[in-house]
Tab-separated table of C-alpha atoms and ligand atoms in Angstrom:
chain	number	residue	atom	x	y	z
A	1	MET	CA	1.188	-72.482	-39.680
A	2	ILE	CA	4.072	-70.236	-39.957
A	3	ALA	CA	3.807	-67.701	-42.942
A	4	HIS	CA	7.086	-68.875	-44.295
A	5	THR	CA	8.982	-67.000	-47.104
A	6	ILE	CA	11.453	-68.642	-49.721
A	7	ASP	CA	14.310	-67.352	-47.555
A	8	SER	CA	12.988	-68.589	-44.113
A	9	ILE	CA	12.514	-71.979	-45.496
A	10	ARG	CA	16.036	-72.154	-46.810
A	11	SER	CA	17.449	-70.936	-43.724
A	12	GLY	CA	15.465	-73.477	-41.622
A	13	LEU	CA	16.326	-76.468	-43.841
A	14	LEU	CA	19.974	-75.304	-43.604
A	15	LYS	CA	20.060	-74.899	-39.980
A	16	LYS	CA	18.178	-78.219	-39.781
A	17	GLU	CA	15.160	-76.634	-37.841
A	18	PHE	CA	12.851	-78.644	-39.991
A	19	SER	CA	13.177	-81.048	-42.944
A	20	ALA	CA	11.491	-80.534	-46.276
A	21	GLU	CA	9.494	-83.710	-45.915
A	22	GLU	CA	8.416	-82.277	-42.528
A	23	LEU	CA	7.479	-78.953	-43.888
A	24	ALA	CA	5.826	-80.603	-46.999
A	25	LYS	CA	3.572	-82.913	-44.678
A	26	GLN	CA	2.750	-79.992	-42.451
A	27	SER	CA	1.864	-77.875	-45.432
A	28	LEU	CA	-0.457	-80.419	-47.207
A	29	ALA	CA	-2.297	-81.132	-43.928
A	30	TYR	CA	-2.837	-77.393	-43.267
A	31	ALA	CA	-3.966	-76.719	-47.113
A	32	GLU	CA	-6.320	-79.631	-46.839
A	33	ALA	CA	-7.793	-78.450	-43.698
A	34	GLU	CA	-8.234	-74.951	-44.709
A	35	ASN	CA	-9.428	-75.521	-48.221
A	36	PRO	CA	-13.122	-75.988	-47.410
A	37	LYS	CA	-13.115	-72.232	-46.433
A	38	THR	CA	-12.006	-71.203	-49.867
A	39	ASN	CA	-12.366	-74.068	-52.386
A	40	ALA	CA	-9.043	-72.766	-53.769
A	41	TYR	CA	-7.385	-76.222	-54.341
A	42	LEU	CA	-9.116	-78.426	-56.940
A	43	THR	CA	-6.352	-81.344	-56.457
A	44	PHE	CA	-3.715	-81.992	-53.768
A	45	SER	CA	-0.598	-83.723	-54.860
A	46	PRO	CA	0.823	-85.401	-51.754
A	47	ASP	CA	2.804	-88.258	-53.475
A	48	ARG	CA	4.498	-85.838	-55.848
A	49	ALA	CA	5.280	-83.295	-53.095
A	50	LEU	CA	6.662	-85.864	-50.434
A	51	ALA	CA	8.825	-87.235	-53.358
A	52	ALA	CA	10.269	-84.071	-54.241
A	53	ALA	CA	10.743	-83.119	-50.615
A	54	ARG	CA	12.803	-86.149	-49.779
A	55	ALA	CA	14.977	-85.670	-52.720
A	56	VAL	CA	15.624	-81.970	-51.356
A	57	ASP	CA	16.428	-83.415	-47.903
A	58	ALA	CA	18.766	-86.124	-49.663
A	59	LYS	CA	20.552	-83.218	-51.344
A	60	ILE	CA	21.008	-81.342	-48.073
A	61	ALA	CA	22.294	-84.490	-46.678
A	62	ALA	CA	24.779	-85.014	-49.355
A	63	GLY	CA	26.046	-81.542	-48.789
A	64	GLU	CA	24.591	-80.428	-52.422
A	65	ASP	CA	22.841	-77.174	-53.118
A	66	PRO	CA	19.161	-77.951	-52.826
A	67	GLY	CA	18.136	-75.260	-55.231
A	68	PRO	CA	16.848	-71.731	-54.974
A	69	LEU	CA	13.335	-73.023	-54.226
A	70	ALA	CA	14.355	-75.835	-51.874
A	71	GLY	CA	11.458	-77.116	-49.879
A	72	VAL	CA	9.120	-74.316	-50.836
A	73	PRO	CA	5.342	-75.313	-51.035
A	74	VAL	CA	4.066	-74.047	-54.473
A	75	ALA	CA	0.581	-74.261	-55.975
A	76	VAL	CA	0.130	-74.267	-59.669
A	77	LYS	CA	-2.980	-72.801	-61.406
A	78	ASP	CA	-4.980	-75.568	-63.067
A	79	VAL	CA	-4.606	-74.417	-66.469
A	80	ILE	CA	-0.717	-75.326	-66.318
A	81	VAL	CA	-0.230	-78.851	-67.186
A	82	THR	CA	1.469	-81.282	-64.879
A	83	LYS	CA	2.503	-84.969	-65.951
A	84	GLY	CA	0.388	-87.469	-64.100
A	85	LEU	CA	-1.605	-84.976	-62.201
A	86	ARG	CA	-4.929	-83.989	-63.085
A	87	THR	CA	-5.205	-80.792	-64.822
A	88	THR	CA	-8.782	-79.524	-65.254
A	89	CYS	CA	-8.737	-75.990	-66.623
A	90	ALA	CA	-11.684	-75.847	-64.080
A	91	SER	CA	-13.761	-77.194	-66.973
A	92	LYS	CA	-16.205	-80.017	-66.901
A	93	LEU	CA	-14.467	-81.147	-70.230
A	94	LEU	CA	-11.367	-82.006	-68.718
A	95	ALA	CA	-12.600	-83.233	-65.312
A	96	ASN	CA	-10.558	-86.282	-65.585
A	97	TYR	CA	-7.749	-85.377	-67.691
A	98	ILE	CA	-4.104	-86.542	-66.918
A	99	PRO	CA	-1.575	-84.703	-68.785
A	100	PRO	CA	1.482	-86.814	-70.303
A	101	TYR	CA	3.866	-83.976	-69.865
A	102	ASP	CA	4.791	-81.172	-67.458
A	103	ALA	CA	4.866	-77.466	-68.449
A	104	THR	CA	8.364	-75.975	-68.696
A	105	ALA	CA	7.471	-73.584	-65.670
A	106	VAL	CA	6.704	-76.695	-63.668
A	107	ILE	CA	9.810	-78.495	-64.594
A	108	ARG	CA	12.103	-75.552	-63.804
A	109	LEU	CA	10.457	-74.977	-60.452
A	110	GLU	CA	10.670	-78.624	-59.460
A	111	GLN	CA	14.406	-78.651	-60.667
A	112	ALA	CA	14.840	-75.648	-58.329
A	113	GLY	CA	13.682	-77.798	-55.432
A	114	GLY	CA	9.982	-76.425	-55.280
A	115	ILE	CA	7.379	-78.665	-53.925
A	116	ILE	CA	4.065	-78.823	-55.887
A	117	ILE	CA	1.471	-79.431	-53.188
A	118	GLY	CA	-1.716	-78.828	-55.394
A	119	LYS	CA	-3.521	-77.401	-58.361
A	120	THR	CA	-5.687	-74.427	-57.939
A	121	ASN	CA	-9.085	-73.420	-58.932
A	122	CYS	CA	-9.697	-70.721	-61.585
A	123	ASP	CA	-12.167	-69.575	-63.962
A	124	GLU	CA	-12.759	-72.021	-66.877
A	125	PHE	CA	-10.005	-71.915	-69.253
A	126	ALA	CA	-8.894	-68.709	-67.488
A	127	MET	CA	-11.894	-66.736	-68.667
A	128	GLY	CA	-13.264	-64.300	-66.099
A	129	SER	CA	-12.482	-61.837	-63.423
A	130	SER	CA	-14.087	-63.354	-60.348
A	131	ASN	CA	-13.329	-67.273	-60.416
A	132	GLU	CA	-16.951	-67.595	-60.367
A	133	ASN	CA	-16.824	-69.447	-64.019
A	134	SER	CA	-15.286	-72.419	-62.660
A	135	ALA	CA	-16.998	-75.857	-63.161
A	136	PHE	CA	-15.966	-76.922	-59.550
A	137	GLY	CA	-17.480	-73.937	-57.817
A	138	PRO	CA	-16.433	-70.436	-56.995
A	139	VAL	CA	-13.342	-69.538	-54.841
A	140	ARG	CA	-13.797	-67.430	-51.732
A	141	ASN	CA	-11.585	-64.533	-51.053
A	142	PRO	CA	-9.617	-65.436	-47.730
A	143	VAL	CA	-9.827	-61.741	-46.730
A	144	ALA	CA	-13.399	-61.635	-46.883
A	145	LEU	CA	-15.319	-64.986	-47.383
A	146	ASP	CA	-18.325	-63.607	-48.828
A	147	ARG	CA	-16.393	-61.879	-51.666
A	148	VAL	CA	-14.685	-63.149	-54.766
A	149	PRO	CA	-10.915	-63.664	-54.768
A	150	GLY	CA	-10.832	-61.892	-58.421
A	151	GLY	CA	-10.064	-63.972	-61.379
A	152	SER	CA	-9.161	-65.943	-63.402
A	153	SER	CA	-6.320	-67.046	-61.074
A	154	GLY	CA	-8.536	-66.671	-58.028
A	155	GLY	CA	-7.279	-70.070	-56.486
A	156	SER	CA	-3.680	-69.370	-56.918
A	157	ALA	CA	-4.140	-65.826	-55.348
A	158	ALA	CA	-6.254	-67.242	-52.586
A	159	VAL	CA	-3.977	-70.085	-51.335
A	160	VAL	CA	-1.042	-67.495	-51.020
A	161	ALA	CA	-3.203	-64.988	-49.107
A	162	GLN	CA	-4.570	-67.765	-46.924
A	163	ASN	CA	-0.909	-69.104	-46.249
A	164	THR	CA	-1.801	-72.550	-47.637
A	165	ALA	CA	1.172	-72.099	-50.118
A	166	VAL	CA	4.108	-69.815	-49.884
A	167	VAL	CA	4.173	-68.973	-53.641
A	168	SER	CA	2.056	-69.983	-56.534
A	169	LEU	CA	1.914	-69.762	-60.356
A	170	GLY	CA	-0.983	-68.090	-62.108
A	171	SER	CA	-1.629	-66.998	-65.695
A	172	ASP	CA	-2.420	-63.590	-67.167
A	173	THR	CA	-4.065	-62.908	-70.432
A	174	GLY	CA	-5.850	-59.541	-69.585
A	175	GLY	CA	-5.351	-59.169	-65.887
A	176	SER	CA	-5.721	-62.657	-64.314
A	177	ILE	CA	-2.581	-62.352	-62.104
A	178	ARG	CA	-2.730	-58.547	-61.101
A	179	GLN	CA	-6.322	-58.303	-60.403
A	180	PRO	CA	-6.655	-61.327	-58.125
A	181	ALA	CA	-3.359	-60.226	-56.379
A	182	SER	CA	-4.973	-56.825	-55.614
A	183	PHE	CA	-8.233	-58.330	-54.493
A	184	CYS	CA	-6.533	-60.643	-52.040
A	185	GLY	CA	-3.886	-58.271	-50.866
A	186	ILE	CA	-0.678	-60.074	-52.172
A	187	THR	CA	1.872	-59.474	-55.010
A	188	GLY	CA	1.281	-60.757	-58.424
A	189	VAL	CA	3.727	-60.414	-61.389
A	190	THR	CA	2.975	-60.634	-65.248
A	191	PRO	CA	6.363	-60.888	-67.066
A	192	THR	CA	7.115	-59.522	-70.286
A	193	TYR	CA	5.432	-61.629	-73.115
A	194	GLY	CA	7.815	-64.497	-73.957
A	195	ARG	CA	9.890	-63.966	-70.726
A	196	VAL	CA	8.422	-67.209	-69.242
A	197	SER	CA	7.725	-70.120	-71.463
A	198	ARG	CA	3.936	-70.829	-72.349
A	199	TYR	CA	4.837	-74.419	-73.044
A	200	GLY	CA	2.110	-76.296	-71.125
A	201	LEU	CA	0.136	-73.508	-70.375
A	202	THR	CA	-3.304	-74.442	-71.949
A	203	ALA	CA	-3.701	-71.751	-74.598
A	204	PHE	CA	-6.523	-69.125	-74.228
A	205	ALA	CA	-5.431	-66.493	-76.216
A	206	SER	CA	-1.858	-67.250	-77.191
A	207	SER	CA	-0.644	-63.824	-78.275
A	208	LEU	CA	-1.635	-62.531	-74.808
A	209	ASP	CA	-0.981	-65.404	-72.404
A	210	HIS	CA	1.633	-65.028	-69.751
A	211	ILE	CA	2.658	-67.558	-66.719
A	212	GLY	CA	3.701	-65.487	-63.595
A	213	PRO	CA	4.242	-65.708	-59.820
A	214	PHE	CA	2.022	-64.922	-56.681
A	215	SER	CA	3.600	-64.169	-53.390
A	216	ARG	CA	3.266	-62.464	-50.057
A	217	ASN	CA	6.404	-60.270	-50.753
A	218	VAL	CA	7.909	-59.021	-53.710
A	219	ARG	CA	11.305	-60.675	-53.013
A	220	ASP	CA	9.544	-64.085	-53.265
A	221	SER	CA	7.993	-63.279	-56.553
A	222	ALA	CA	11.258	-62.091	-57.842
A	223	ARG	CA	12.822	-65.391	-56.666
A	224	LEU	CA	10.261	-67.537	-58.337
A	225	LEU	CA	10.471	-65.484	-61.695
A	226	GLN	CA	14.076	-65.861	-61.688
A	227	VAL	CA	13.678	-69.629	-61.732
A	228	ILE	CA	10.998	-69.869	-64.473
A	229	ALA	CA	12.249	-67.129	-66.879
A	230	GLY	CA	14.274	-67.736	-69.902
A	231	LYS	CA	14.235	-69.161	-73.285
A	232	ASP	CA	12.696	-72.487	-73.841
A	233	GLU	CA	12.995	-74.561	-77.005
A	234	MET	CA	9.566	-75.868	-76.602
A	235	ASP	CA	7.904	-72.370	-76.918
A	236	ALA	CA	9.027	-70.441	-80.109
A	237	THR	CA	7.752	-67.235	-78.768
A	238	SER	CA	9.860	-67.467	-75.490
A	239	ALA	CA	12.424	-64.705	-75.575
A	240	THR	CA	16.335	-65.234	-75.970
A	241	ALA	CA	16.997	-61.801	-74.004
A	242	PRO	CA	19.192	-62.526	-71.065
A	243	VAL	CA	17.360	-62.943	-67.863
A	244	ALA	CA	18.569	-60.153	-65.400
A	245	ASP	CA	19.403	-60.678	-61.685
A	246	TYR	CA	16.027	-59.845	-60.079
A	247	ILE	CA	17.332	-60.209	-56.535
A	248	ALA	CA	20.113	-58.026	-57.024
A	249	ALA	CA	17.762	-55.447	-58.276
A	250	LEU	CA	15.877	-55.299	-54.752
A	251	ASP	CA	18.466	-52.771	-53.375
A	252	GLY	CA	15.782	-50.220	-52.177
A	253	ASN	CA	17.226	-47.359	-54.396
A	254	VAL	CA	14.587	-45.642	-56.445
A	255	ARG	CA	15.793	-42.191	-55.942
A	256	GLY	CA	15.627	-40.168	-59.346
A	257	MET	CA	13.380	-42.806	-60.953
A	258	LYS	CA	10.827	-41.178	-63.226
A	259	LEU	CA	7.317	-42.447	-62.787
A	260	GLY	CA	4.194	-41.689	-65.042
A	261	VAL	CA	0.696	-41.664	-63.828
A	262	PRO	CA	-1.739	-42.109	-66.515
A	263	LYS	CA	-4.563	-39.183	-66.647
A	264	GLU	CA	-6.991	-41.544	-68.361
A	265	TRP	CA	-6.832	-44.066	-65.445
A	266	MET	CA	-7.087	-41.742	-62.624
A	267	ASP	CA	-9.817	-39.408	-64.035
A	268	GLY	CA	-13.201	-41.010	-62.643
A	269	LEU	CA	-11.397	-43.570	-60.515
A	270	PRO	CA	-13.794	-44.321	-57.566
A	271	ALA	CA	-12.426	-42.806	-54.259
A	272	GLU	CA	-12.233	-45.891	-52.280
A	273	THR	CA	-9.588	-47.123	-54.734
A	274	GLY	CA	-8.317	-43.556	-55.987
A	275	ASP	CA	-7.277	-42.273	-52.465
A	276	LEU	CA	-5.144	-45.350	-51.781
A	277	ILE	CA	-3.260	-45.011	-55.206
A	278	GLN	CA	-2.825	-41.421	-54.598
A	279	ALA	CA	-1.322	-42.048	-51.071
A	280	ALA	CA	0.958	-44.973	-52.697
A	281	ILE	CA	2.205	-42.197	-55.318
A	282	ALA	CA	2.899	-39.941	-52.384
A	283	GLN	CA	4.954	-42.397	-50.665
A	284	LEU	CA	6.828	-43.025	-53.857
A	285	ILE	CA	7.632	-39.333	-54.168
A	286	LYS	CA	9.072	-39.487	-50.512
A	287	LEU	CA	11.204	-42.203	-51.726
A	288	GLY	CA	12.797	-39.891	-54.371
A	289	CYS	CA	10.866	-40.792	-57.406
A	290	GLU	CA	9.964	-37.982	-59.721
A	291	VAL	CA	6.416	-38.398	-60.811
A	292	LYS	CA	4.541	-36.830	-63.601
A	293	GLU	CA	1.179	-37.124	-65.389
A	294	ILE	CA	1.200	-38.977	-68.645
A	295	ASN	CA	-1.364	-39.818	-71.316
A	296	LEU	CA	-2.367	-43.104	-72.662
A	297	PRO	CA	-4.915	-41.792	-75.151
A	298	HIS	CA	-6.145	-44.946	-76.615
A	299	THR	CA	-7.229	-46.369	-73.125
A	300	ALA	CA	-10.899	-45.946	-74.101
A	301	TYR	CA	-10.637	-48.516	-76.770
A	302	ALA	CA	-8.659	-51.112	-74.739
A	303	VAL	CA	-11.512	-53.312	-73.343
A	304	ALA	CA	-13.244	-53.452	-76.772
A	305	CYS	CA	-9.990	-54.227	-78.462
A	306	TYR	CA	-9.012	-56.933	-75.854
A	307	TYR	CA	-12.372	-58.748	-76.044
A	308	ILE	CA	-12.189	-58.980	-79.875
A	309	ILE	CA	-8.780	-60.404	-79.963
A	310	CYS	CA	-9.028	-62.623	-77.034
A	311	THR	CA	-12.171	-64.127	-78.096
A	312	ALA	CA	-10.967	-64.613	-81.609
A	313	GLU	CA	-7.806	-66.477	-80.385
A	314	ALA	CA	-9.998	-68.287	-77.788
A	315	SER	CA	-12.536	-69.480	-80.450
A	316	ALA	CA	-9.604	-71.189	-82.410
A	317	ASN	CA	-7.862	-72.478	-79.366
A	318	LEU	CA	-10.818	-74.059	-77.729
A	319	SER	CA	-11.801	-75.951	-80.958
A	320	ARG	CA	-9.353	-78.740	-79.891
A	321	PHE	CA	-11.873	-79.750	-77.088
A	322	ASP	CA	-14.074	-81.779	-79.507
A	323	GLY	CA	-14.697	-85.126	-77.604
A	324	VAL	CA	-12.161	-86.826	-79.830
A	325	ARG	CA	-9.222	-86.083	-77.673
A	326	TYR	CA	-8.826	-85.230	-73.921
A	327	THR	CA	-11.722	-86.684	-71.519
A	328	THR	CA	-15.369	-85.911	-72.012
A	329	ARG	CA	-17.224	-87.290	-74.943
A	330	ALA	CA	-21.213	-87.161	-75.404
A	331	ALA	CA	-22.525	-90.653	-75.233
A	332	ALA	CA	-25.822	-90.124	-76.966
A	333	ALA	CA	-24.400	-88.681	-80.269
A	334	ASN	CA	-25.826	-90.389	-83.453
A	335	SER	CA	-23.098	-89.001	-85.788
A	336	LEU	CA	-19.651	-87.377	-85.505
A	337	THR	CA	-21.019	-83.837	-85.949
A	338	ASP	CA	-23.513	-84.576	-83.377
A	339	MET	CA	-20.798	-85.954	-80.925
A	340	TYR	CA	-18.716	-82.554	-81.353
A	341	ARG	CA	-21.914	-80.592	-80.822
A	342	ILE	CA	-23.409	-82.391	-77.760
A	343	THR	CA	-19.799	-82.749	-76.152
A	344	ARG	CA	-19.298	-79.101	-76.491
A	345	ASP	CA	-22.667	-78.115	-75.506
A	346	GLU	CA	-22.529	-80.161	-72.292
A	347	GLY	CA	-18.782	-79.585	-71.602
A	348	PHE	CA	-18.231	-75.863	-71.935
A	349	GLY	CA	-19.810	-73.335	-69.356
A	350	ALA	CA	-21.760	-70.194	-70.251
A	351	GLU	CA	-18.572	-67.846	-70.394
A	352	CYS	CA	-16.603	-70.117	-72.682
A	353	LYS	CA	-19.685	-70.418	-75.025
A	354	ARG	CA	-20.283	-66.707	-74.960
A	355	ARG	CA	-16.541	-66.324	-76.123
A	356	ILE	CA	-16.515	-68.811	-78.748
A	357	LEU	CA	-19.599	-67.359	-80.261
A	358	LEU	CA	-18.332	-63.754	-80.184
A	359	GLY	CA	-14.626	-64.969	-81.429
A	360	THR	CA	-16.213	-67.018	-84.282
A	361	TYR	CA	-18.150	-64.158	-85.217
A	362	VAL	CA	-15.292	-61.534	-85.228
A	363	LEU	CA	-13.477	-63.899	-87.497
A	364	SER	CA	-16.229	-64.609	-89.747
A	365	HIS	CA	-16.113	-63.688	-93.439
A	366	GLY	CA	-17.586	-60.192	-93.765
A	367	TYR	CA	-16.692	-59.221	-90.200
A	368	TYR	CA	-13.013	-59.976	-90.179
A	369	ASP	CA	-11.898	-56.522	-91.520
A	370	ALA	CA	-14.518	-54.585	-89.558
A	371	TYR	CA	-13.790	-56.172	-86.087
A	372	TYR	CA	-10.617	-58.344	-85.916
A	373	ILE	CA	-8.472	-56.491	-88.387
A	374	LYS	CA	-9.580	-53.066	-86.735
A	375	ALA	CA	-8.698	-54.355	-83.171
A	376	GLN	CA	-5.235	-55.252	-84.420
A	377	LYS	CA	-4.751	-51.773	-85.682
A	378	VAL	CA	-6.084	-50.395	-82.252
A	379	ARG	CA	-3.747	-52.845	-80.475
A	380	ALA	CA	-0.863	-51.270	-82.247
A	381	LEU	CA	-2.177	-47.784	-81.292
A	382	ILE	CA	-2.131	-48.989	-77.567
A	383	SER	CA	1.251	-50.257	-77.782
A	384	ARG	CA	2.312	-46.935	-79.365
A	385	ASP	CA	0.912	-45.009	-76.404
A	386	TYR	CA	3.119	-47.026	-74.175
A	387	THR	CA	6.214	-46.571	-76.420
A	388	GLN	CA	5.658	-42.698	-76.291
A	389	ALA	CA	5.148	-42.735	-72.590
A	390	PHE	CA	8.318	-44.744	-71.964
A	391	GLU	CA	10.365	-42.017	-73.781
A	392	GLN	CA	9.508	-39.860	-70.761
A	393	VAL	CA	9.319	-42.180	-67.812
A	394	ASP	CA	11.021	-45.311	-66.413
A	395	ALA	CA	7.870	-46.826	-65.071
A	396	ILE	CA	4.128	-46.269	-64.908
A	397	VAL	CA	1.955	-46.551	-61.828
A	398	GLY	CA	-1.693	-46.508	-61.306
A	399	PRO	CA	-4.692	-48.746	-60.258
A	400	VAL	CA	-5.298	-52.324	-61.044
A	401	SER	CA	-8.825	-52.382	-61.052
A	402	PRO	CA	-11.472	-49.725	-60.273
A	403	HIS	CA	-12.980	-51.390	-57.330
A	404	PRO	CA	-11.991	-53.759	-54.616
A	405	ALA	CA	-13.186	-57.418	-54.376
A	406	PHE	CA	-16.909	-57.588	-54.862
A	407	LYS	CA	-19.503	-59.869	-53.277
A	408	LEU	CA	-19.940	-63.349	-54.734
A	409	GLY	CA	-22.861	-63.387	-57.249
A	410	GLU	CA	-23.185	-59.648	-57.134
A	411	LYS	CA	-22.076	-59.337	-60.978
A	412	LEU	CA	-23.124	-62.646	-62.309
A	413	ASP	CA	-25.941	-61.386	-64.620
A	414	ASP	CA	-23.800	-58.603	-65.911
A	415	PRO	CA	-20.753	-59.873	-67.781
A	416	ALA	CA	-20.386	-56.635	-69.518
A	417	SER	CA	-19.754	-54.796	-66.165
A	418	ILE	CA	-17.183	-57.368	-65.318
A	419	TYR	CA	-15.317	-56.912	-68.760
A	420	LEU	CA	-15.341	-53.147	-68.364
A	421	ALA	CA	-13.389	-53.481	-65.119
A	422	ASP	CA	-10.472	-54.875	-66.849
A	423	ILE	CA	-9.690	-51.397	-68.202
A	424	TYR	CA	-6.242	-50.945	-66.455
A	425	THR	CA	-4.794	-54.449	-66.918
A	426	VAL	CA	-5.679	-55.296	-70.491
A	427	THR	CA	-3.316	-52.767	-72.024
A	428	GLY	CA	-0.209	-54.469	-70.479
A	429	ASP	CA	-1.018	-57.669	-71.956
A	430	LEU	CA	-1.796	-56.245	-75.300
A	431	THR	CA	1.562	-54.437	-75.482
A	432	GLY	CA	3.426	-57.324	-73.923
A	433	ILE	CA	5.092	-55.330	-71.321
A	434	PRO	CA	5.796	-56.520	-67.738
A	435	CYS	CA	3.371	-55.373	-65.091
A	436	MET	CA	2.495	-56.325	-61.514
A	437	SER	CA	0.248	-55.654	-58.565
A	438	VAL	CA	1.702	-54.786	-55.070
A	439	PRO	CA	-0.665	-54.202	-52.050
A	440	CYS	CA	-1.139	-50.423	-51.260
A	441	GLY	CA	-3.403	-50.744	-48.269
A	442	ASN	CA	-7.180	-51.426	-47.518
A	443	THR	CA	-10.421	-49.531	-48.131
A	444	PRO	CA	-12.355	-48.232	-45.118
A	445	GLU	CA	-14.300	-51.447	-45.390
A	446	GLY	CA	-10.980	-53.372	-44.955
A	447	LEU	CA	-10.605	-54.744	-48.529
A	448	PRO	CA	-7.111	-54.781	-49.970
A	449	VAL	CA	-6.302	-52.648	-53.195
A	450	GLY	CA	-3.119	-53.137	-55.355
A	451	LEU	CA	-0.895	-50.615	-57.065
A	452	GLN	CA	-0.078	-51.582	-60.476
A	453	ILE	CA	3.590	-50.959	-61.764
A	454	LEU	CA	4.328	-51.299	-65.626
A	455	SER	CA	7.728	-51.132	-67.167
A	456	LYS	CA	9.402	-51.562	-70.406
A	457	HIS	CA	9.736	-54.877	-72.250
A	458	PHE	CA	12.072	-57.044	-70.314
A	459	ASP	CA	12.669	-54.487	-67.660
A	460	GLU	CA	11.201	-56.635	-64.938
A	461	ALA	CA	14.338	-55.770	-62.555
A	462	ASN	CA	13.300	-51.982	-62.346
A	463	MET	CA	9.569	-52.808	-61.847
A	464	LEU	CA	10.501	-55.209	-59.009
A	465	ARG	CA	12.950	-52.821	-57.598
A	466	LEU	CA	10.396	-49.915	-57.410
A	467	ALA	CA	7.804	-52.547	-55.981
A	468	ASP	CA	10.194	-53.825	-53.296
A	469	ALA	CA	11.292	-50.268	-52.229
A	470	TYR	CA	7.529	-49.366	-51.879
A	471	GLU	CA	6.814	-52.514	-49.942
A	472	ARG	CA	9.685	-52.006	-47.430
A	473	ASN	CA	8.546	-48.598	-46.767
A	474	THR	CA	5.059	-49.266	-46.195
A	475	ILE	CA	4.543	-52.518	-44.438
B	501	LIG	N1	-10.565	-60.699	-67.106
B	501	LIG	C1	-9.982	-61.234	-68.264
B	501	LIG	C2	-10.970	-62.077	-69.148
B	501	LIG	O1	-11.971	-62.423	-68.636
B	501	LIG	C3	-8.712	-61.761	-68.271
B	501	LIG	C4	-8.544	-63.122	-67.840
B	501	LIG	C5	-7.258	-63.604	-67.844
B	501	LIG	O2	-6.185	-62.863	-67.730
B	501	LIG	N2	-6.909	-64.937	-68.187
B	501	LIG	O3	-10.671	-62.370	-70.189
């Protein structure tokens, strides 16, 4: 199967080298055949894909513009709802849930001619960093099948790395786009909070949740982001700020761009990752960037702050899964309370339960001030670190994760060590700034590592410009 890009599909369609229907059929067959290797897709959507592809072909035949994503096979993380197409959130609770509506990002990408070929596996309700918390089994990393793809958007990263989709949608609350992108050797973008509507994204931690693209090159992420970004009446937190022209920004010119490298991130970074990040920084200097060390002094508190706020919000958001609505309901209950209790006990996996307990605890009377309010204050300090840093620099570069993809099962009995590895990703979400991962080489063992780029609120254009310039001059 050819490793297409959005541009190569467009030109193939317009030159009549293939039709959108042919490409969709071929992509579906390939994805279904490859899927047993990774378990990255939970559901395929052949009817929807072929109908969308025929619509693209009809537009081309009528001489109309088929849209910026015409004929592009797209996979969608299974926490993003799709009308009439099973959406499980990788939870037993929603194993048979058929949503009655589409997420705004889904509507926009289909209006742009995108072809949804399936829904991807993830950690249950997007909680995790390895994709091992799925009720439907873990995803394997296509680069090294005995390793995790990262999480929670592991399936969406794996399908793009495996070439069973051209681009995909993931969600990021504390790193779930950037970390799997880094582990699978692809690009992943977390836009500014509010840049892409969250309508139809199953809520994990509403003040931190983002939808964003995965792709094999920076340009494709820019193209997908261009389509899904922008104000949406259905999400009150979606931003009215005008959407920049992300493609025009990819001009390769980063001369004079001021970059900051956080001292707190580089100190103690293991060499297998650190050497590649240093090499990437050296490359950026060669491209004309001015690099200086900066400080993000509250980094040490970031993981604790994140896990208090995200569990607090998750405990409230997950209360809707009670057996009354949606799919699963305990059969053996004697009373309403029993029904809630047994449904939730049987339906949620261990990680979700851990977070509901922790979140309920930090919100409870007597602990609210000590934990939740304190964490909100720390969140403000973390944001201030970035505000101060961006007074000196245009963008920040550093690692995504302290280590590359680890072995399946390796960290299962040590959730705290998994939480701690989120150190470089959670602060971007806590602050709401755009951030992304772009591949920067492989460790001596052959495992991909991503370079993280972060920029000011709504400055996706410069972030993508830098990532694209770097990609052009390294790959
Ligand atoms: N690894 C983080 C967590 O487990 C981030 C998850 C996410 O971004 N959805 O919460």
